[in-house]
Coordinates of C-alpha atoms and ligand atoms in Angstrom, one line a residue:
M12 CA 0.3 0.0 -0.9
A13 CA 2.7 2.7 1.3
E14 CA 4.7 1.9 -2.6
A15 CA 1.4 1.8 -4.2
T16 CA 0.7 5.5 -2.6
S17 CA 4.3 6.6 -3.3
I18 CA 4.5 5.1 -6.5
K19 CA 1.5 8.2 -7.3
I20 CA 2.8 10.5 -5.8
L21 CA 6.4 9.6 -7.9
K22 CA 3.5 9.9 -11.6
C23 CA 1.8 12.6 -10.2
F24 CA 5.1 14.3 -10.2
A25 CA 6.0 13.3 -13.3
I26 CA 3.3 14.2 -14.7
V27 CA 3.3 17.6 -13.7
L28 CA 6.9 17.9 -14.6
V29 CA 5.8 17.2 -18.1
L30 CA 3.5 19.6 -18.4
T31 CA 5.1 22.1 -17.0
V32 CA 8.1 21.7 -19.9
T33 CA 5.3 21.1 -22.1
C34 CA 3.7 25.2 -21.0
A35 CA 7.1 26.4 -21.3
Y36 CA 8.0 24.7 -24.1
S37 CA 4.6 25.7 -26.0
Q38 CA 4.6 29.2 -25.5
E39 CA 5.0 30.5 -28.8
P40 CA 8.5 32.8 -27.7
E41 CA 7.0 36.2 -28.9
F42 CA 8.2 36.8 -32.0
V43 CA 9.0 40.8 -33.1
Y44 CA 11.6 39.3 -35.1
P45 CA 11.7 39.5 -39.1
D46 CA 12.5 35.7 -39.6
V47 CA 15.4 36.9 -42.0
F48 CA 17.0 37.2 -38.5
N49 CA 18.9 34.5 -36.9
D50 CA 21.2 35.3 -33.9
P51 CA 18.7 34.0 -30.9
E52 CA 20.3 36.0 -28.1
R53 CA 21.0 38.8 -30.0
D54 CA 17.0 38.6 -30.8
A55 CA 15.7 37.0 -28.1
F56 CA 12.9 39.2 -26.5
L57 CA 13.3 41.3 -23.9
Y58 CA 10.9 41.5 -20.4
G59 CA 10.9 43.8 -18.3
T60 CA 9.9 48.2 -17.8
F61 CA 11.3 50.7 -18.8
P62 CA 13.7 53.5 -16.0
E63 CA 11.0 56.1 -13.7
G64 CA 9.9 59.3 -15.8
F65 CA 11.1 57.5 -19.0
V66 CA 9.1 60.2 -21.4
W67 CA 7.0 58.8 -24.4
S68 CA 6.2 61.1 -27.5
S69 CA 5.3 60.8 -31.0
A70 CA 6.2 63.4 -33.7
T71 CA 4.8 66.0 -36.8
S72 CA 6.4 69.0 -38.3
S73 CA 4.9 72.1 -39.3
Y74 CA 4.9 71.6 -43.2
Q75 CA 4.9 67.7 -42.9
I76 CA 1.1 68.5 -41.2
E77 CA -0.3 71.9 -40.6
G78 CA -1.1 73.1 -44.7
A79 CA -2.6 76.8 -44.7
W80 CA 0.5 78.3 -46.2
D81 CA -0.5 81.2 -47.3
E82 CA -2.9 81.5 -44.6
D83 CA -2.9 84.6 -42.1
G84 CA 0.3 86.4 -43.3
K85 CA 2.5 83.6 -42.6
G86 CA 5.3 83.8 -45.1
K87 CA 6.4 81.3 -48.0
S88 CA 9.1 78.8 -47.1
I89 CA 11.3 76.9 -49.3
W90 CA 9.3 73.7 -49.5
D91 CA 6.3 76.3 -50.8
T92 CA 8.6 76.9 -53.7
W93 CA 9.7 74.1 -54.4
T94 CA 5.4 72.8 -54.3
H95 CA 4.5 75.0 -56.6
E96 CA 7.3 75.0 -58.9
G97 CA 6.8 71.7 -59.6
G98 CA 8.8 68.6 -61.2
H99 CA 10.2 67.9 -57.5
V100 CA 7.9 66.1 -55.7
K101 CA 6.1 62.8 -56.7
N102 CA 2.5 63.6 -58.0
D103 CA 3.2 67.1 -57.3
D104 CA 2.3 66.7 -54.5
T105 CA 2.1 69.8 -52.5
G106 CA 2.2 71.0 -48.7
D107 CA -1.0 73.8 -49.4
V108 CA -3.6 71.8 -46.6
A109 CA -1.2 67.8 -46.1
C110 CA -3.2 67.3 -42.6
D111 CA -4.5 70.7 -42.2
S112 CA -3.7 71.1 -38.4
Y113 CA -3.1 74.9 -38.6
H114 CA -7.3 74.2 -38.6
K115 CA -7.2 71.2 -36.5
I116 CA -6.1 71.7 -32.3
K117 CA -8.7 70.2 -31.2
E118 CA -8.0 66.9 -33.4
D119 CA -4.6 66.3 -32.9
V120 CA -4.1 66.8 -28.7
S121 CA -7.5 64.5 -28.8
I122 CA -5.4 62.2 -30.5
L123 CA -2.8 62.5 -28.6
K124 CA -4.9 62.4 -25.0
E125 CA -6.5 58.9 -26.3
M126 CA -3.3 56.9 -26.7
G127 CA -2.2 58.3 -22.9
L128 CA 0.9 59.9 -24.4
H129 CA 2.6 62.8 -22.1
H130 CA 4.9 64.4 -24.4
Y131 CA 4.6 66.0 -28.5
R132 CA 7.2 67.0 -30.2
F133 CA 6.4 69.6 -33.8
S134 CA 7.6 72.1 -35.0
F135 CA 7.3 75.9 -35.7
S136 CA 7.1 77.3 -38.8
W137 CA 9.2 79.5 -38.6
P138 CA 8.4 82.0 -41.6
R139 CA 4.4 81.6 -40.5
I140 CA 6.6 83.2 -36.7
L141 CA 8.1 85.5 -39.1
P142 CA 7.1 86.0 -42.2
D143 CA 10.7 87.3 -44.3
G144 CA 12.5 85.2 -42.0
T145 CA 13.2 88.8 -39.4
I146 CA 11.9 89.8 -35.4
N147 CA 11.1 93.3 -37.8
N148 CA 7.6 91.4 -39.2
I149 CA 5.9 89.4 -36.5
N150 CA 3.1 88.1 -37.2
E151 CA 0.7 87.4 -34.6
K152 CA -1.0 85.0 -35.8
G153 CA 0.7 83.2 -36.0
V154 CA 2.3 83.1 -32.8
E155 CA -0.9 82.5 -31.3
Y156 CA -1.7 79.4 -33.6
Y157 CA 1.7 77.7 -31.6
S158 CA 0.1 79.3 -28.5
N159 CA -2.9 77.8 -28.8
L160 CA -1.9 74.4 -29.6
I161 CA 0.5 74.8 -26.8
D162 CA -2.3 75.6 -24.3
A163 CA -4.6 73.6 -25.7
L164 CA -2.2 70.3 -25.1
L165 CA -0.9 71.8 -21.6
E166 CA -4.9 71.1 -21.1
A167 CA -4.2 68.0 -21.4
D168 CA -1.8 67.6 -19.9
I169 CA 0.6 66.7 -23.0
K170 CA 3.7 68.2 -22.4
P171 CA 5.1 69.9 -25.4
M172 CA 9.1 69.6 -27.3
V173 CA 9.4 71.7 -29.6
T174 CA 11.6 71.9 -32.7
L175 CA 13.2 75.3 -34.0
F176 CA 13.6 73.7 -37.7
H177 CA 12.8 71.2 -39.1
W178 CA 13.4 72.4 -43.2
D179 CA 11.3 75.1 -44.0
L180 CA 12.9 78.0 -43.8
P181 CA 11.4 81.7 -45.0
Q182 CA 11.8 82.0 -49.0
A183 CA 13.2 85.7 -48.0
L184 CA 15.7 84.5 -46.4
D185 CA 16.6 82.0 -48.6
D186 CA 16.8 84.8 -51.6
F187 CA 20.6 86.5 -49.6
G188 CA 22.0 82.5 -49.6
G189 CA 19.8 81.2 -47.3
W190 CA 22.2 78.9 -44.7
T191 CA 25.5 80.1 -46.9
N192 CA 25.5 82.9 -46.0
E193 CA 26.6 83.3 -42.3
S194 CA 24.3 86.5 -41.3
I195 CA 21.6 83.6 -40.8
V196 CA 23.4 83.0 -37.8
G197 CA 21.9 85.9 -36.5
L198 CA 18.6 86.5 -37.6
F199 CA 18.1 82.3 -36.6
N200 CA 19.3 83.6 -33.1
D201 CA 16.5 86.8 -33.2
Y202 CA 13.4 83.9 -34.6
A203 CA 14.9 81.1 -31.6
N204 CA 15.0 84.5 -28.8
L205 CA 11.8 85.2 -29.4
C206 CA 10.5 82.2 -29.4
F207 CA 12.2 81.5 -26.0
E208 CA 10.2 84.5 -25.2
R209 CA 7.4 84.2 -26.4
Y210 CA 6.7 80.2 -25.3
G211 CA 9.5 79.8 -22.9
S212 CA 6.9 79.6 -20.0
R213 CA 5.5 76.5 -21.0
V214 CA 7.7 75.3 -23.5
K215 CA 10.6 72.4 -21.6
F216 CA 12.3 71.0 -24.2
W217 CA 13.7 72.6 -27.6
I218 CA 15.5 71.5 -30.2
T219 CA 17.3 73.9 -32.5
F220 CA 18.0 72.2 -35.5
N221 CA 15.9 68.8 -36.4
E222 CA 18.4 66.6 -39.0
P223 CA 20.2 69.0 -40.1
W224 CA 22.8 66.8 -42.0
I225 CA 19.5 66.6 -44.6
V226 CA 19.6 70.4 -45.6
S227 CA 23.1 69.7 -45.8
L228 CA 23.4 67.0 -48.3
L229 CA 20.1 67.2 -49.9
G230 CA 19.7 71.0 -50.2
Y231 CA 22.9 71.8 -51.0
G232 CA 24.6 68.7 -52.6
A233 CA 22.4 66.1 -54.0
G234 CA 20.1 69.0 -54.7
T235 CA 17.3 67.1 -54.8
W236 CA 15.2 68.8 -52.1
P237 CA 15.3 72.8 -51.8
P238 CA 17.0 75.6 -52.4
G239 CA 18.5 72.7 -55.0
I240 CA 22.3 73.4 -54.6
T241 CA 24.6 70.8 -55.8
E242 CA 27.7 71.8 -54.2
P243 CA 28.6 68.1 -52.4
G244 CA 32.2 68.8 -51.6
T245 CA 32.5 72.4 -50.6
T246 CA 29.1 73.9 -49.9
V247 CA 27.8 70.9 -47.9
Y248 CA 31.0 72.0 -45.8
I249 CA 29.9 75.8 -45.0
V250 CA 26.3 75.3 -44.7
T251 CA 26.7 72.6 -41.7
H252 CA 29.4 75.4 -40.3
N253 CA 27.1 78.3 -40.3
I254 CA 24.4 75.3 -39.1
I255 CA 26.3 74.5 -35.5
K256 CA 27.2 77.7 -34.8
S257 CA 23.6 78.8 -35.2
H258 CA 22.7 76.1 -33.2
A259 CA 25.3 77.7 -30.0
K260 CA 24.5 80.9 -30.2
A261 CA 20.4 80.2 -29.8
W262 CA 22.2 77.9 -27.4
H263 CA 23.7 80.1 -25.1
T264 CA 21.4 82.6 -26.0
Y265 CA 18.9 79.9 -23.0
D266 CA 21.7 79.0 -21.5
D267 CA 22.4 83.4 -20.6
N268 CA 18.5 84.7 -21.1
Y269 CA 16.4 82.2 -20.2
R270 CA 17.4 79.1 -18.0
E271 CA 17.7 80.1 -14.6
S272 CA 14.1 81.3 -15.2
Q273 CA 12.2 78.9 -17.5
D274 CA 14.3 75.6 -16.9
G275 CA 13.6 74.0 -20.2
L276 CA 16.4 71.5 -22.1
I277 CA 17.7 72.5 -25.8
G278 CA 19.5 70.8 -27.5
I279 CA 19.7 69.8 -31.7
T280 CA 18.6 66.2 -33.2
L281 CA 20.5 64.0 -35.5
N282 CA 20.0 60.9 -38.1
S283 CA 22.3 58.7 -38.7
D284 CA 22.0 54.3 -39.6
H285 CA 23.5 52.2 -37.8
M286 CA 26.9 51.6 -39.8
E287 CA 27.6 47.3 -39.2
P288 CA 31.6 47.1 -39.5
F289 CA 30.6 44.2 -42.9
N290 CA 32.2 41.9 -41.0
M291 CA 33.6 42.0 -38.1
S292 CA 35.8 40.4 -37.4
K293 CA 37.9 42.3 -39.3
P294 CA 39.3 45.7 -37.8
D295 CA 38.8 47.8 -41.2
D296 CA 35.4 47.3 -41.1
I297 CA 34.9 48.2 -38.0
V298 CA 37.4 51.2 -38.2
A299 CA 35.4 51.9 -41.9
A300 CA 31.8 51.4 -39.4
D301 CA 33.4 53.9 -37.6
R302 CA 34.9 57.1 -40.1
V303 CA 31.0 56.7 -41.6
L304 CA 29.7 57.2 -38.0
Q305 CA 32.0 60.0 -37.4
F306 CA 31.4 61.5 -40.7
Q307 CA 26.7 61.4 -40.4
L308 CA 26.4 62.1 -36.4
G309 CA 30.1 62.9 -35.9
W310 CA 30.5 66.4 -37.6
F311 CA 27.7 68.2 -35.9
A312 CA 28.1 66.1 -32.5
H313 CA 31.5 66.5 -32.3
P314 CA 31.7 70.1 -32.4
I315 CA 28.8 70.1 -30.0
Y316 CA 29.2 67.4 -27.5
I317 CA 33.3 67.0 -27.8
N318 CA 35.5 69.8 -28.1
G319 CA 34.5 72.7 -30.5
D320 CA 36.1 71.4 -33.8
Y321 CA 35.4 68.6 -36.4
P322 CA 36.4 64.6 -36.2
Q323 CA 39.9 63.8 -37.5
I324 CA 39.0 61.8 -39.4
M325 CA 37.3 64.1 -41.7
K326 CA 40.1 67.1 -41.0
E327 CA 42.5 64.1 -42.6
N328 CA 40.8 63.0 -44.8
I329 CA 39.2 65.8 -46.4
A330 CA 42.4 68.4 -46.4
Y331 CA 44.5 65.3 -48.1
K332 CA 41.6 64.9 -50.8
S333 CA 41.4 68.6 -51.1
A334 CA 45.3 68.8 -51.5
M335 CA 44.6 66.6 -54.3
Q336 CA 42.3 68.1 -55.6
N337 CA 44.6 71.6 -56.0
Y338 CA 42.1 73.6 -53.4
S339 CA 44.7 75.9 -52.0
Q340 CA 43.1 74.9 -48.6
S341 CA 40.5 71.9 -47.0
R342 CA 37.2 72.2 -48.5
L343 CA 37.1 72.1 -44.8
P344 CA 36.3 75.2 -42.9
E345 CA 37.2 75.6 -39.6
F346 CA 36.8 77.1 -35.9
T347 CA 38.7 79.5 -34.3
A348 CA 40.1 78.9 -31.4
E349 CA 37.7 81.3 -29.3
E350 CA 35.0 80.0 -31.9
K351 CA 35.9 76.4 -30.4
L352 CA 34.7 77.3 -26.7
Y353 CA 31.5 78.9 -27.9
I354 CA 30.6 75.5 -29.4
K355 CA 31.8 72.9 -27.4
G356 CA 28.6 72.1 -24.5
T357 CA 26.4 73.6 -25.7
G358 CA 24.4 70.6 -25.9
D359 CA 21.5 69.3 -22.8
F360 CA 21.0 66.5 -24.8
F361 CA 21.6 63.8 -27.6
G362 CA 18.4 63.9 -30.0
L363 CA 18.5 60.6 -32.5
N364 CA 16.5 60.2 -35.2
H365 CA 16.7 56.8 -36.9
Y366 CA 15.2 54.1 -39.0
T367 CA 17.1 52.1 -40.6
T368 CA 21.0 50.0 -40.7
T369 CA 23.4 49.7 -43.5
Y370 CA 26.6 47.4 -43.7
A371 CA 29.9 49.9 -44.4
V372 CA 33.1 48.7 -45.9
T373 CA 36.6 50.8 -47.0
S374 CA 36.8 51.7 -50.5
L375 CA 39.5 54.4 -51.3
T376 CA 38.3 56.7 -53.3
D377 CA 41.3 59.3 -54.7
T378 CA 38.6 60.5 -57.6
D379 CA 39.3 63.8 -59.0
E380 CA 35.9 64.8 -58.1
A381 CA 35.4 66.9 -54.6
S382 CA 32.7 66.2 -52.7
Y383 CA 31.9 64.9 -49.5
W384 CA 30.9 61.3 -50.6
T385 CA 34.0 60.8 -52.0
D386 CA 35.5 62.1 -49.2
Q387 CA 34.9 59.6 -46.5
N388 CA 36.3 56.4 -48.5
I389 CA 33.6 54.2 -48.3
A390 CA 31.3 51.6 -49.7
S391 CA 28.1 50.8 -48.3
W392 CA 25.1 48.8 -48.4
K393 CA 21.9 47.6 -47.5
D394 CA 21.5 43.6 -46.5
E395 CA 18.5 42.1 -49.8
A396 CA 17.0 40.0 -47.1
W397 CA 16.2 42.6 -44.1
P398 CA 12.9 43.6 -44.1
K399 CA 11.5 46.0 -46.7
S400 CA 9.5 49.0 -46.3
G401 CA 6.5 51.9 -47.9
S402 CA 10.8 53.7 -49.0
D403 CA 13.8 52.7 -50.3
W404 CA 16.0 53.3 -47.9
L405 CA 14.1 52.2 -45.1
Q406 CA 14.4 48.1 -44.6
V407 CA 13.8 47.5 -41.0
V408 CA 16.8 46.1 -38.6
P409 CA 15.4 46.5 -34.9
W410 CA 18.8 45.7 -33.4
G411 CA 20.6 48.4 -34.9
L412 CA 18.5 51.3 -32.8
R413 CA 20.7 49.3 -29.5
H414 CA 23.9 49.2 -30.9
L415 CA 23.9 53.2 -32.6
V416 CA 22.7 53.8 -29.0
N417 CA 26.1 52.4 -27.2
W418 CA 27.7 54.1 -29.9
I419 CA 26.5 57.2 -29.0
D420 CA 26.6 56.4 -25.0
N421 CA 30.1 55.9 -25.7
E422 CA 31.3 58.5 -27.9
Y423 CA 29.2 61.2 -26.0
G424 CA 30.2 60.4 -22.8
G425 CA 27.5 59.1 -21.5
I426 CA 25.1 62.8 -22.8
P427 CA 21.3 62.0 -22.0
I428 CA 19.8 60.7 -25.4
Y429 CA 16.3 61.1 -26.6
V430 CA 14.7 59.2 -29.3
T431 CA 13.4 61.8 -31.2
E432 CA 12.4 59.9 -34.2
N433 CA 12.2 56.4 -35.2
G434 CA 9.3 54.8 -36.8
V435 CA 8.3 53.2 -40.2
S436 CA 6.8 53.5 -43.4
T437 CA 3.8 51.5 -45.8
H438 CA 3.1 52.4 -48.9
D439 CA 0.0 54.3 -50.2
V440 CA -3.2 51.8 -49.6
Y441 CA -5.7 52.1 -46.8
E442 CA -4.8 49.2 -44.4
L443 CA -5.4 50.0 -40.8
D444 CA -4.4 47.0 -39.5
D445 CA -0.5 47.4 -39.7
V446 CA 1.4 44.7 -38.6
I447 CA 5.0 45.5 -39.7
R448 CA 4.2 49.0 -37.9
Q449 CA 3.1 47.2 -35.4
K450 CA 5.8 43.9 -35.3
Y451 CA 8.5 46.9 -35.9
Y452 CA 8.2 49.2 -32.6
R453 CA 8.0 46.2 -30.4
S454 CA 10.8 44.6 -31.8
Y455 CA 13.0 48.7 -32.2
I456 CA 11.7 49.9 -28.7
N457 CA 12.1 46.4 -27.1
E458 CA 15.9 47.0 -28.4
L459 CA 15.8 51.2 -26.9
L460 CA 15.3 48.8 -23.6
K461 CA 18.8 46.4 -23.9
A462 CA 20.5 48.9 -24.6
I463 CA 19.2 51.2 -21.3
T464 CA 18.8 47.8 -19.4
I465 CA 21.8 45.6 -20.6
D466 CA 24.4 47.6 -21.7
N467 CA 23.3 50.8 -19.0
C468 CA 23.0 53.7 -22.4
N469 CA 21.7 57.3 -21.1
V470 CA 18.6 56.9 -22.7
K471 CA 15.7 59.7 -21.3
G472 CA 13.4 59.8 -24.2
Y473 CA 11.6 57.4 -27.1
T474 CA 9.6 58.9 -29.5
A475 CA 7.1 57.7 -32.4
W476 CA 7.5 59.1 -36.2
S477 CA 4.9 59.8 -36.7
L478 CA 1.3 61.2 -35.0
M479 CA -0.2 60.5 -38.3
D480 CA 0.1 60.0 -42.0
N481 CA 2.0 63.0 -43.4
F482 CA 3.6 64.9 -46.6
E483 CA 6.7 62.3 -46.9
W484 CA 8.5 65.5 -48.2
A485 CA 9.8 64.3 -52.2
S486 CA 7.7 61.2 -51.7
G487 CA 4.2 63.3 -51.4
Y488 CA 1.8 61.7 -50.0
S489 CA 2.7 57.9 -51.2
E490 CA 4.8 56.8 -48.5
R491 CA 3.2 57.2 -45.2
F492 CA 4.5 56.4 -41.4
G493 CA 1.6 57.4 -39.2
I494 CA -0.2 55.7 -36.8
H495 CA -3.2 57.5 -37.4
Y496 CA -4.2 56.7 -41.3
V497 CA -5.6 61.0 -42.9
D498 CA -7.2 60.0 -46.1
F499 CA -6.1 63.6 -48.1
N500 CA -8.9 63.6 -50.2
D501 CA -11.1 63.6 -47.2
D502 CA -12.2 67.1 -47.3
E503 CA -12.3 67.0 -42.9
R504 CA -8.9 65.2 -42.7
K505 CA -10.2 63.0 -40.3
R506 CA -7.3 60.7 -38.3
I507 CA -8.2 57.1 -38.1
P508 CA -6.5 55.3 -35.4
K509 CA -4.6 52.2 -37.2
K510 CA -3.5 49.4 -35.0
S511 CA 0.4 50.7 -34.0
A512 CA -1.1 53.5 -32.7
E513 CA -3.3 51.0 -29.9
T514 CA 0.4 49.5 -30.0
Y515 CA 2.4 52.0 -29.0
A516 CA 0.2 53.2 -26.4
K517 CA 0.4 49.7 -24.2
I518 CA 4.1 49.7 -24.4
V519 CA 3.6 53.5 -22.9
A520 CA 0.3 52.9 -20.8
D521 CA 3.0 50.0 -19.8
N522 CA 6.7 52.0 -19.2
G523 CA 8.0 49.3 -21.7
F524 CA 6.4 45.1 -21.6
P525 CA 6.3 44.2 -17.8
S526 CA 7.5 40.9 -17.4
S527 CA 3.7 39.1 -16.9
G528 CA 2.8 39.4 -20.4
G529 CA -1.1 38.1 -20.9
M530 CA -0.9 35.2 -23.5
R531 CA 1.7 33.9 -22.2
S532 CA 0.5 33.9 -18.4
I533 CA -3.3 32.7 -18.8
G534 CA -0.8 29.7 -21.2
C535 CA 0.8 28.4 -18.1
V536 CA -2.4 29.4 -15.9
Q537 CA -4.8 27.0 -17.8
L538 CA -1.6 24.2 -18.7
T539 CA -0.9 24.1 -14.6
I540 CA -5.0 23.5 -13.2
L541 CA -4.5 21.3 -16.5
A542 CA -1.8 19.5 -14.5
V543 CA -3.2 19.6 -11.3
G544 CA -6.1 18.4 -12.6
L545 CA -4.8 14.9 -14.0
S546 CA -2.9 13.8 -11.1
L547 CA -5.4 14.3 -9.0
L548 CA -7.1 12.4 -11.2
S549 CA -4.0 9.5 -11.3
S550 CA -4.1 10.2 -7.5
V551 CA -7.0 8.5 -6.4
G552 CA -6.4 5.3 -8.9
L553 CA -9.5 7.1 -11.8
M554 CA -6.4 7.5 -13.9
V555 CA -2.9 5.3 -14.8
Ligands
GBH20 C1 12.7 62.0 -41.2 O1 14.0 62.6 -41.7 C2 12.2 63.6 -40.9 O2 13.2 64.0 -39.5 C3 11.5 63.8 -41.3 O3 10.5 64.4 -40.8 C4 10.6 62.4 -41.9 O4 9.4 62.0 -42.4 C5 11.2 61.1 -41.5 O5 12.2 61.4 -40.8 C6 10.5 59.8 -42.6 O6 11.4 60.0 -43.3 O7 15.2 59.1 -51.1 O8 16.9 60.6 -51.5 O9 14.8 60.7 -51.4 C7 14.4 60.4 -41.9 C8 16.1 61.2 -42.9 C9 15.1 62.0 -45.2 C10 15.7 59.8 -44.9 C11 14.7 61.3 -46.0 C12 15.7 59.2 -46.3 C13 15.1 60.8 -48.5 C14 16.3 60.3 -49.6 N1 15.4 60.8 -44.4 N2 15.3 60.6 -47.4 S1 16.0 60.1 -51.0

């Protein structure tokens, strides 16, 4: 009898054990990674939450959403000129109406509220506030629009994160050279100063420039964006030089005159793909990837966060190539000793816009052609296998975000990082169950969690681009980045939540991915009940 009982007890244990193991293995591991990736250790999902006070936001920019391009005294921007000229943008789309946000403060605030967001990143249109770009002529109606938007946000407990310049330069300033003319440094400062003065008691997070690299390279290098200049070996370096000075001056204005009373943060937002060495065991590939990041991020970030000067590798490469090309001096301008001191340290945080990843190797390009591209001695490409999106340049590589954040954290000594944009596009189709975007957000945000909890990177916030479908620059309305759908043929421009809005809202509400994930624990509980039931049956001798 005693023996029979103990055998039964053993059997019970065996059944419970088998079922528990089955339970553990029968749980689908949370699948967020595209199946082309097969590095289980790197790609394993990490349960856990973000640090307390982590900032969750979503973003837009003025030209992409506002419309009302000539209403209430707004001046023209270079994007108005460019789109109206025709021939530059897919389908000749324009931002004349866009999402009509100029008339839809209530709607925009309400979708943010609906998602439970407490931060919203948007930009001011410089020519809406200053039609000719200067403070000689302030458009009070434009000032009022942003004032009303800010009030409505605060009323809904949403903190504004404001970008001063997201590419819509006043046309009047482009008429005398735009970013190539150094006098823009003072004009940008006047504009920034006015914004601090008018809004600084309510806005505590300022971004001077959004992706100045794009302004330089596409506007003055490739010339595919306004103002359409194609001088990639010379003017791009001058433009960046002036942008860095403009940024530094605005930062000092805030620091000297407003920080004490307004107590906010001011930084800059830079964009970069992650550059992955093609072969990690080849030191030269590692150096190559690093070199691209120095040319892309370091160009701006090295002066601002390290020492007021450009990265050494840029100075060397450009000086060498310039000499070979018979320039009397380097095509890369120099900061004076005084300017270096002035620029160094002018960032309270590092704003990062990140979307995708690229492989890099060294490729010596000693051409006669003077160009930012050949200055780098690089060949780069994306893996065909990486999942595609609605944009040619964007492939889904979640782990790239973690690698890049580590590179920045390491290079700039733990400067607070805010991801100020991250997201994915789909083609122009009506689709509310946007599976690719849901997966994109879960996997990229999960990689950010790893960068914080495993790698100890100093990341303070995350921003989903974009709050809604909008004018995607040269692609017009043909690529959709929104977590809300907008029908651009509907006069109402209704904002309809996609499934990804729900996915993101859930992550925000949970502050990440708490360990007792829903389906997983329900499945386990059910199997455990089954196991206990079976063993009870077995122990009363009804089974086995
Ligand atoms: C960000 O740019 C911008 O800040 C935001 O306004 C934009 O809507 C969002 O990302 C999505 O693009 O194929 O030659 O036309 C990210 C940088 C700028 C990279 C446009 C790709 C297209 C170059 N992107 N670029 S091209």
